[in-house]
Amino acid sequence: MSEEAQPKNNNRFRKDKPWDTDDIDHWKIEEFKPEHLAQPFTEESSFATLFPKYREVYLRECWPLLTKALDKYGIACVLDLVEGSMTVKTTRKSYDPYSILKARDLIKLLARSVPFPQAVKIMEDGIACDIIKIGNITRNKERFVKRRQRLIGPNGSTLKAIELLTKCYMMVQGNTVSAMGPYKGLKDLRRIVIDCMKNIHPIYHIKELMIKRELAKDPKLATESWDRFLPHFKKRNVKSKKKVIEKPKKEYTPFPPAPQKSKIDLQLESGEYFLNKKSNEGGVKRKRGE
């Protein structure tokens, strides 16, 4: 090439930003304060959710605590025992627009048997929740119960290991799994739960997460691929052999089988038919003579 390619000057329109220094964390989530809102909300937002009958006693006990916790954010809550529903709604005192969505998640978690001291942590920044439906993955009831039990493990050891590695809270209840924690941890936890219900044991994911946690400590591997360190498990379906009962082969004949002899034919061959006939005739003559 005769003409050399000239480098493009993409930074010609960029200006210096003296206020933007390296010590500023651009990813930090700033706390939303009441003074950030110029005027109250123009419309009322509300969310409602139903709860099962067995949660009624517990909700009635912890409702004053819930009202006090949501009052900090200016959100009102209503417990309807007749319909079996919980409602949260914004008021004139509400200042954080996202707090109503956090309150919606809070009542969802309470309906799914999460205790109040744990569920109220959802109102904090950086913590989200995920309610994973597992009831419709397997049709067989026995298989579903066995796979759900794998998530808990013996004496809750598997559940505890998942919670430590993902830094999330996990609650297995009925046909759902309720989870709370950081977004990255929730993503891993959902993958573990769904794969467990699809017959992939949680121990494989636990091993993978333990290796990843150790690799994250090494700054040299930050820009490298970790595939060579992670285990690759092959899926094996071991089918149980069924006992095959061998039946003796019959010789082929072109003629159909002989018809079965009737009861009268068998009596004629043995002579029993004529003996019965004589005895019956003798009995009739006696009756006539009498």
GROMACS .gro file of C-alpha atoms in nm:
model
  290
    1MET     CA    1   0.000   0.000   0.000
    2SER     CA    2   0.134   0.340  -0.104
    3GLU     CA    3  -0.067   0.543   0.142
    4GLU     CA    4  -0.022   0.459   0.508
    5ALA     CA    5  -0.340   0.420   0.712
    6GLN     CA    6  -0.377   0.719   0.941
    7PRO     CA    7  -0.492   0.643   1.300
    8LYS     CA    8  -0.839   0.769   1.382
    9ASN     CA    9  -0.857   1.040   1.648
   10ASN     CA   10  -1.169   0.937   1.840
   11ASN     CA   11  -1.081   1.141   2.146
   12ARG     CA   12  -1.083   1.482   1.972
   13PHE     CA   13  -1.426   1.574   2.110
   14ARG     CA   14  -1.357   1.459   2.464
   15LYS     CA   15  -1.298   1.724   2.726
   16ASP     CA   16  -1.117   1.703   3.057
   17LYS     CA   17  -1.333   1.630   3.360
   18PRO     CA   18  -1.141   1.756   3.664
   19TRP     CA   19  -1.422   1.646   3.901
   20ASP     CA   20  -1.404   1.283   3.777
   21THR     CA   21  -1.111   1.128   3.964
   22ASP     CA   22  -1.001   0.764   3.999
   23ASP     CA   23  -1.105   0.739   4.365
   24ILE     CA   24  -1.476   0.775   4.273
   25ASP     CA   25  -1.674   0.448   4.266
   26HIS     CA   26  -1.914   0.481   3.973
   27TRP     CA   27  -2.094   0.154   4.059
   28LYS     CA   28  -2.184   0.253   4.415
   29ILE     CA   29  -2.560   0.275   4.475
   30GLU     CA   30  -2.631   0.599   4.659
   31GLU     CA   31  -2.897   0.595   4.930
   32PHE     CA   32  -3.224   0.759   4.824
   33LYS     CA   33  -3.321   1.025   5.078
   34PRO     CA   34  -3.648   1.221   5.127
   35GLU     CA   35  -3.485   1.548   5.013
   36HIS     CA   36  -3.419   1.397   4.669
   37LEU     CA   37  -3.792   1.405   4.590
   38ALA     CA   38  -3.922   1.752   4.495
   39GLN     CA   39  -4.294   1.676   4.548
   40PRO     CA   40  -4.505   1.377   4.655
   41PHE     CA   41  -4.628   1.113   4.409
   42THR     CA   42  -4.926   1.214   4.194
   43GLU     CA   43  -5.075   0.860   4.179
   44GLU     CA   44  -5.115   0.583   4.434
   45SER     CA   45  -4.947   0.250   4.355
   46SER     CA   46  -5.062  -0.069   4.528
   47PHE     CA   47  -4.982  -0.441   4.515
   48ALA     CA   48  -5.173  -0.731   4.670
   49THR     CA   49  -5.095  -1.099   4.719
   50LEU     CA   50  -5.286  -1.395   4.865
   51PHE     CA   51  -5.153  -1.611   5.146
   52PRO     CA   52  -5.242  -1.968   5.256
   53LYS     CA   53  -5.466  -2.034   5.557
   54TYR     CA   54  -5.186  -2.177   5.775
   55ARG     CA   55  -4.993  -1.843   5.760
   56GLU     CA   56  -5.282  -1.644   5.910
   57VAL     CA   57  -5.178  -1.685   6.277
   58TYR     CA   58  -4.813  -1.589   6.212
   59LEU     CA   59  -4.902  -1.288   5.995
   60ARG     CA   60  -5.141  -1.158   6.258
   61GLU     CA   61  -4.859  -1.173   6.518
   62CYS     CA   62  -4.591  -1.003   6.305
   63TRP     CA   63  -4.819  -0.745   6.136
   64PRO     CA   64  -4.744  -0.461   6.387
   65LEU     CA   65  -4.370  -0.513   6.318
   66LEU     CA   66  -4.432  -0.505   5.943
   67THR     CA   67  -4.636  -0.183   5.970
   68LYS     CA   68  -4.355  -0.021   6.171
   69ALA     CA   69  -4.087  -0.133   5.921
   70LEU     CA   70  -4.277  -0.003   5.615
   71ASP     CA   71  -4.370   0.323   5.790
   72LYS     CA   72  -4.004   0.434   5.756
   73TYR     CA   73  -4.051   0.436   5.378
   74GLY     CA   74  -4.399   0.593   5.394
   75ILE     CA   75  -4.578   0.278   5.274
   76ALA     CA   76  -4.912   0.160   5.417
   77CYS     CA   77  -5.003  -0.209   5.448
   78VAL     CA   78  -5.341  -0.380   5.495
   79LEU     CA   79  -5.407  -0.738   5.613
   80ASP     CA   80  -5.742  -0.881   5.499
   81LEU     CA   81  -5.818  -1.203   5.689
   82VAL     CA   82  -6.158  -1.251   5.519
   83GLU     CA   83  -6.016  -1.265   5.165
   84GLY     CA   84  -5.677  -1.395   5.282
   85SER     CA   85  -5.475  -1.118   5.117
   86MET     CA   86  -5.201  -0.864   5.198
   87THR     CA   87  -5.186  -0.522   5.031
   88VAL     CA   88  -4.913  -0.256   5.024
   89LYS     CA   89  -4.964   0.094   4.883
   90THR     CA   90  -4.789   0.430   4.862
   91THR     CA   91  -4.895   0.733   5.066
   92ARG     CA   92  -4.823   1.109   5.064
   93LYS     CA   93  -4.519   1.036   5.284
   94SER     CA   94  -4.358   0.796   5.032
   95TYR     CA   95  -4.033   0.931   4.889
   96ASP     CA   96  -3.853   0.633   4.729
   97PRO     CA   97  -4.024   0.521   4.403
   98TYR     CA   98  -3.863   0.176   4.416
   99SER     CA   99  -3.964   0.105   4.777
  100ILE     CA  100  -4.317  -0.002   4.673
  101LEU     CA  101  -4.166  -0.279   4.456
  102LYS     CA  102  -3.949  -0.388   4.748
  103ALA     CA  103  -4.261  -0.394   4.969
  104ARG     CA  104  -4.437  -0.610   4.707
  105ASP     CA  105  -4.150  -0.862   4.726
  106LEU     CA  106  -4.169  -0.849   5.107
  107ILE     CA  107  -4.534  -0.960   5.123
  108LYS     CA  108  -4.464  -1.228   4.859
  109LEU     CA  109  -4.189  -1.373   5.078
  110LEU     CA  110  -4.411  -1.364   5.387
  111ALA     CA  111  -4.680  -1.556   5.194
  112ARG     CA  112  -4.417  -1.821   5.104
  113SER     CA  113  -4.337  -1.896   5.474
  114VAL     CA  114  -4.020  -1.684   5.498
  115PRO     CA  115  -3.990  -1.555   5.859
  116PHE     CA  116  -4.036  -1.179   5.909
  117PRO     CA  117  -3.682  -1.098   6.045
  118GLN     CA  118  -3.535  -1.246   5.724
  119ALA     CA  119  -3.799  -1.115   5.481
  120VAL     CA  120  -3.766  -0.752   5.600
  121LYS     CA  121  -3.403  -0.747   5.475
  122ILE     CA  122  -3.540  -0.722   5.120
  123MET     CA  123  -3.595  -0.350   5.183
  124GLU     CA  124  -3.217  -0.297   5.186
  125ASP     CA  125  -3.032  -0.187   4.870
  126GLY     CA  126  -2.844  -0.456   4.677
  127ILE     CA  127  -3.069  -0.739   4.798
  128ALA     CA  128  -3.327  -0.892   4.566
  129CYS     CA  129  -3.556  -1.193   4.586
  130ASP     CA  130  -3.650  -1.475   4.350
  131ILE     CA  131  -3.940  -1.718   4.391
  132ILE     CA  132  -3.861  -2.026   4.180
  133LYS     CA  133  -4.152  -2.250   4.079
  134ILE     CA  134  -4.053  -2.618   4.082
  135GLY     CA  135  -4.392  -2.789   4.090
  136ASN     CA  136  -4.443  -2.820   3.715
  137ILE     CA  137  -4.097  -2.956   3.620
  138THR     CA  138  -4.166  -3.321   3.711
  139ARG     CA  139  -4.502  -3.491   3.688
  140ASN     CA  140  -4.429  -3.792   3.908
  141LYS     CA  141  -4.506  -3.701   4.272
  142GLU     CA  142  -4.253  -3.944   4.427
  143ARG     CA  143  -3.977  -3.826   4.194
  144PHE     CA  144  -4.060  -3.462   4.274
  145VAL     CA  145  -4.039  -3.521   4.652
  146LYS     CA  146  -3.703  -3.703   4.617
  147ARG     CA  147  -3.548  -3.430   4.402
  148ARG     CA  148  -3.679  -3.154   4.628
  149GLN     CA  149  -3.524  -3.335   4.926
  150ARG     CA  150  -3.186  -3.330   4.745
  151LEU     CA  151  -3.189  -2.948   4.770
  152ILE     CA  152  -3.210  -2.974   5.150
  153GLY     CA  153  -2.977  -3.273   5.191
  154PRO     CA  154  -2.911  -3.477   5.507
  155ASN     CA  155  -2.973  -3.253   5.810
  156GLY     CA  156  -2.991  -2.950   5.577
  157SER     CA  157  -2.621  -2.975   5.481
  158THR     CA  158  -2.674  -2.921   5.104
  159LEU     CA  159  -2.898  -2.618   5.166
  160LYS     CA  160  -2.638  -2.469   5.403
  161ALA     CA  161  -2.359  -2.521   5.147
  162ILE     CA  162  -2.562  -2.352   4.872
  163GLU     CA  163  -2.637  -2.057   5.104
  164LEU     CA  164  -2.267  -2.012   5.195
  165LEU     CA  165  -2.143  -2.028   4.834
  166THR     CA  166  -2.412  -1.806   4.679
  167LYS     CA  167  -2.441  -1.571   4.984
  168CYS     CA  168  -2.820  -1.604   4.958
  169TYR     CA  169  -3.099  -1.713   5.191
  170MET     CA  170  -3.295  -2.013   5.062
  171MET     CA  171  -3.632  -2.152   5.173
  172VAL     CA  172  -3.784  -2.469   5.023
  173GLN     CA  173  -4.161  -2.470   5.077
  174GLY     CA  174  -4.422  -2.671   4.885
  175ASN     CA  175  -4.398  -2.617   4.511
  176THR     CA  176  -4.167  -2.312   4.533
  177VAL     CA  177  -3.816  -2.218   4.645
  178SER     CA  178  -3.784  -1.865   4.789
  179ALA     CA  179  -3.441  -1.703   4.765
  180MET     CA  180  -3.297  -1.372   4.887
  181GLY     CA  181  -2.957  -1.217   4.830
  182PRO     CA  182  -2.732  -1.036   4.578
  183TYR     CA  183  -2.819  -1.060   4.207
  184LYS     CA  184  -2.517  -1.274   4.113
  185GLY     CA  185  -2.590  -1.524   4.389
  186LEU     CA  186  -2.958  -1.549   4.288
  187LYS     CA  187  -2.855  -1.632   3.932
  188ASP     CA  188  -2.637  -1.924   4.051
  189LEU     CA  189  -2.902  -2.042   4.298
  190ARG     CA  190  -3.177  -2.051   4.031
  191ARG     CA  191  -2.951  -2.260   3.806
  192ILE     CA  192  -2.882  -2.507   4.090
  193VAL     CA  193  -3.253  -2.544   4.177
  194ILE     CA  194  -3.376  -2.589   3.818
  195ASP     CA  195  -3.098  -2.838   3.737
  196CYS     CA  196  -3.170  -3.035   4.055
  197MET     CA  197  -3.534  -3.076   3.953
  198LYS     CA  198  -3.404  -3.192   3.609
  199ASN     CA  199  -3.207  -3.472   3.781
  200ILE     CA  200  -2.864  -3.302   3.804
  201HIS     CA  201  -2.739  -3.333   4.162
  202PRO     CA  202  -2.655  -3.003   4.343
  203ILE     CA  203  -2.313  -3.140   4.448
  204TYR     CA  204  -2.178  -3.083   4.095
  205HIS     CA  205  -2.267  -2.713   4.108
  206ILE     CA  206  -2.135  -2.685   4.464
  207LYS     CA  207  -1.794  -2.824   4.350
  208GLU     CA  208  -1.789  -2.578   4.059
  209LEU     CA  209  -1.872  -2.278   4.283
  210MET     CA  210  -1.601  -2.380   4.535
  211ILE     CA  211  -1.338  -2.390   4.257
  212LYS     CA  212  -1.457  -2.054   4.120
  213ARG     CA  213  -1.431  -1.897   4.467
  214GLU     CA  214  -1.069  -2.013   4.500
  215LEU     CA  215  -0.982  -1.895   4.147
  216ALA     CA  216  -1.130  -1.549   4.214
  217LYS     CA  217  -0.868  -1.496   4.488
  218ASP     CA  218  -0.585  -1.512   4.234
  219PRO     CA  219  -0.545  -1.173   4.054
  220LYS     CA  220  -0.334  -1.335   3.776
  221LEU     CA  221  -0.636  -1.534   3.655
  222ALA     CA  222  -0.869  -1.231   3.636
  223THR     CA  223  -0.825  -1.196   3.257
  224GLU     CA  224  -0.790  -1.568   3.174
  225SER     CA  225  -1.050  -1.833   3.098
  226TRP     CA  226  -1.123  -2.072   3.386
  227ASP     CA  227  -1.253  -2.357   3.171
  228ARG     CA  228  -0.938  -2.566   3.217
  229PHE     CA  229  -0.979  -2.559   3.595
  230LEU     CA  230  -1.353  -2.636   3.610
  231PRO     CA  231  -1.468  -3.000   3.617
  232HIS     CA  232  -1.654  -3.141   3.315
  233PHE     CA  233  -1.906  -3.403   3.420
  234LYS     CA  234  -2.040  -3.648   3.167
  235LYS     CA  235  -2.406  -3.736   3.181
  236ARG     CA  236  -2.458  -4.108   3.229
  237ASN     CA  237  -2.794  -4.276   3.231
  238VAL     CA  238  -2.743  -4.618   3.391
  239LYS     CA  239  -3.044  -4.826   3.297
  240SER     CA  240  -3.133  -5.122   3.517
  241LYS     CA  241  -3.147  -5.452   3.328
  242LYS     CA  242  -3.485  -5.618   3.334
  243LYS     CA  243  -3.510  -5.995   3.380
  244VAL     CA  244  -3.613  -6.155   3.054
  245ILE     CA  245  -3.817  -6.475   3.089
  246GLU     CA  246  -3.749  -6.702   2.792
  247LYS     CA  247  -4.060  -6.883   2.670
  248PRO     CA  248  -4.021  -7.224   2.501
  249LYS     CA  249  -4.075  -7.200   2.126
  250LYS     CA  250  -4.361  -7.407   1.985
  251GLU     CA  251  -4.320  -7.604   1.662
  252TYR     CA  252  -4.497  -7.451   1.366
  253THR     CA  253  -4.790  -7.650   1.220
  254PRO     CA  254  -5.002  -7.532   0.926
  255PHE     CA  255  -5.313  -7.701   1.068
  256PRO     CA  256  -5.531  -7.532   1.329
  257PRO     CA  257  -5.548  -7.688   1.678
  258ALA     CA  258  -5.812  -7.956   1.736
  259PRO     CA  259  -6.134  -7.831   1.897
  260GLN     CA  260  -6.172  -7.900   2.269
  261LYS     CA  261  -6.405  -8.187   2.356
  262SER     CA  262  -6.728  -8.099   2.531
  263LYS     CA  263  -6.842  -8.244   2.863
  264ILE     CA  264  -7.084  -8.486   2.691
  265ASP     CA  265  -6.809  -8.612   2.455
  266LEU     CA  266  -6.584  -8.688   2.749
  267GLN     CA  267  -6.869  -8.872   2.925
  268LEU     CA  268  -6.941  -9.076   2.608
  269GLU     CA  269  -6.575  -9.184   2.585
  270SER     CA  270  -6.561  -9.295   2.947
  271GLY     CA  271  -6.912  -9.461   2.942
  272GLU     CA  272  -7.029  -9.242   3.228
  273TYR     CA  273  -7.298  -9.093   3.007
  274PHE     CA  274  -7.486  -9.427   2.965
  275LEU     CA  275  -7.460  -9.515   3.334
  276ASN     CA  276  -7.611  -9.180   3.430
  277LYS     CA  277  -7.888  -9.230   3.172
  278LYS     CA  278  -7.985  -9.574   3.316
  279SER     CA  279  -7.983  -9.445   3.673
  280ASN     CA  280  -8.204  -9.151   3.572
  281GLU     CA  281  -8.455  -9.386   3.395
  282GLY     CA  282  -8.469  -9.615   3.702
  283GLY     CA  283  -8.541  -9.321   3.928
  284VAL     CA  284  -8.829  -9.204   3.704
  285LYS     CA  285  -8.993  -9.556   3.708
  286ARG     CA  286  -8.979  -9.569   4.087
  287LYS     CA  287  -9.151  -9.237   4.115
  288ARG     CA  288  -9.427  -9.352   3.878
  289GLY     CA  289  -9.474  -9.677   4.074
  290GLU     CA  290  -9.514  -9.486   4.397
   0.00000   0.00000   0.00000
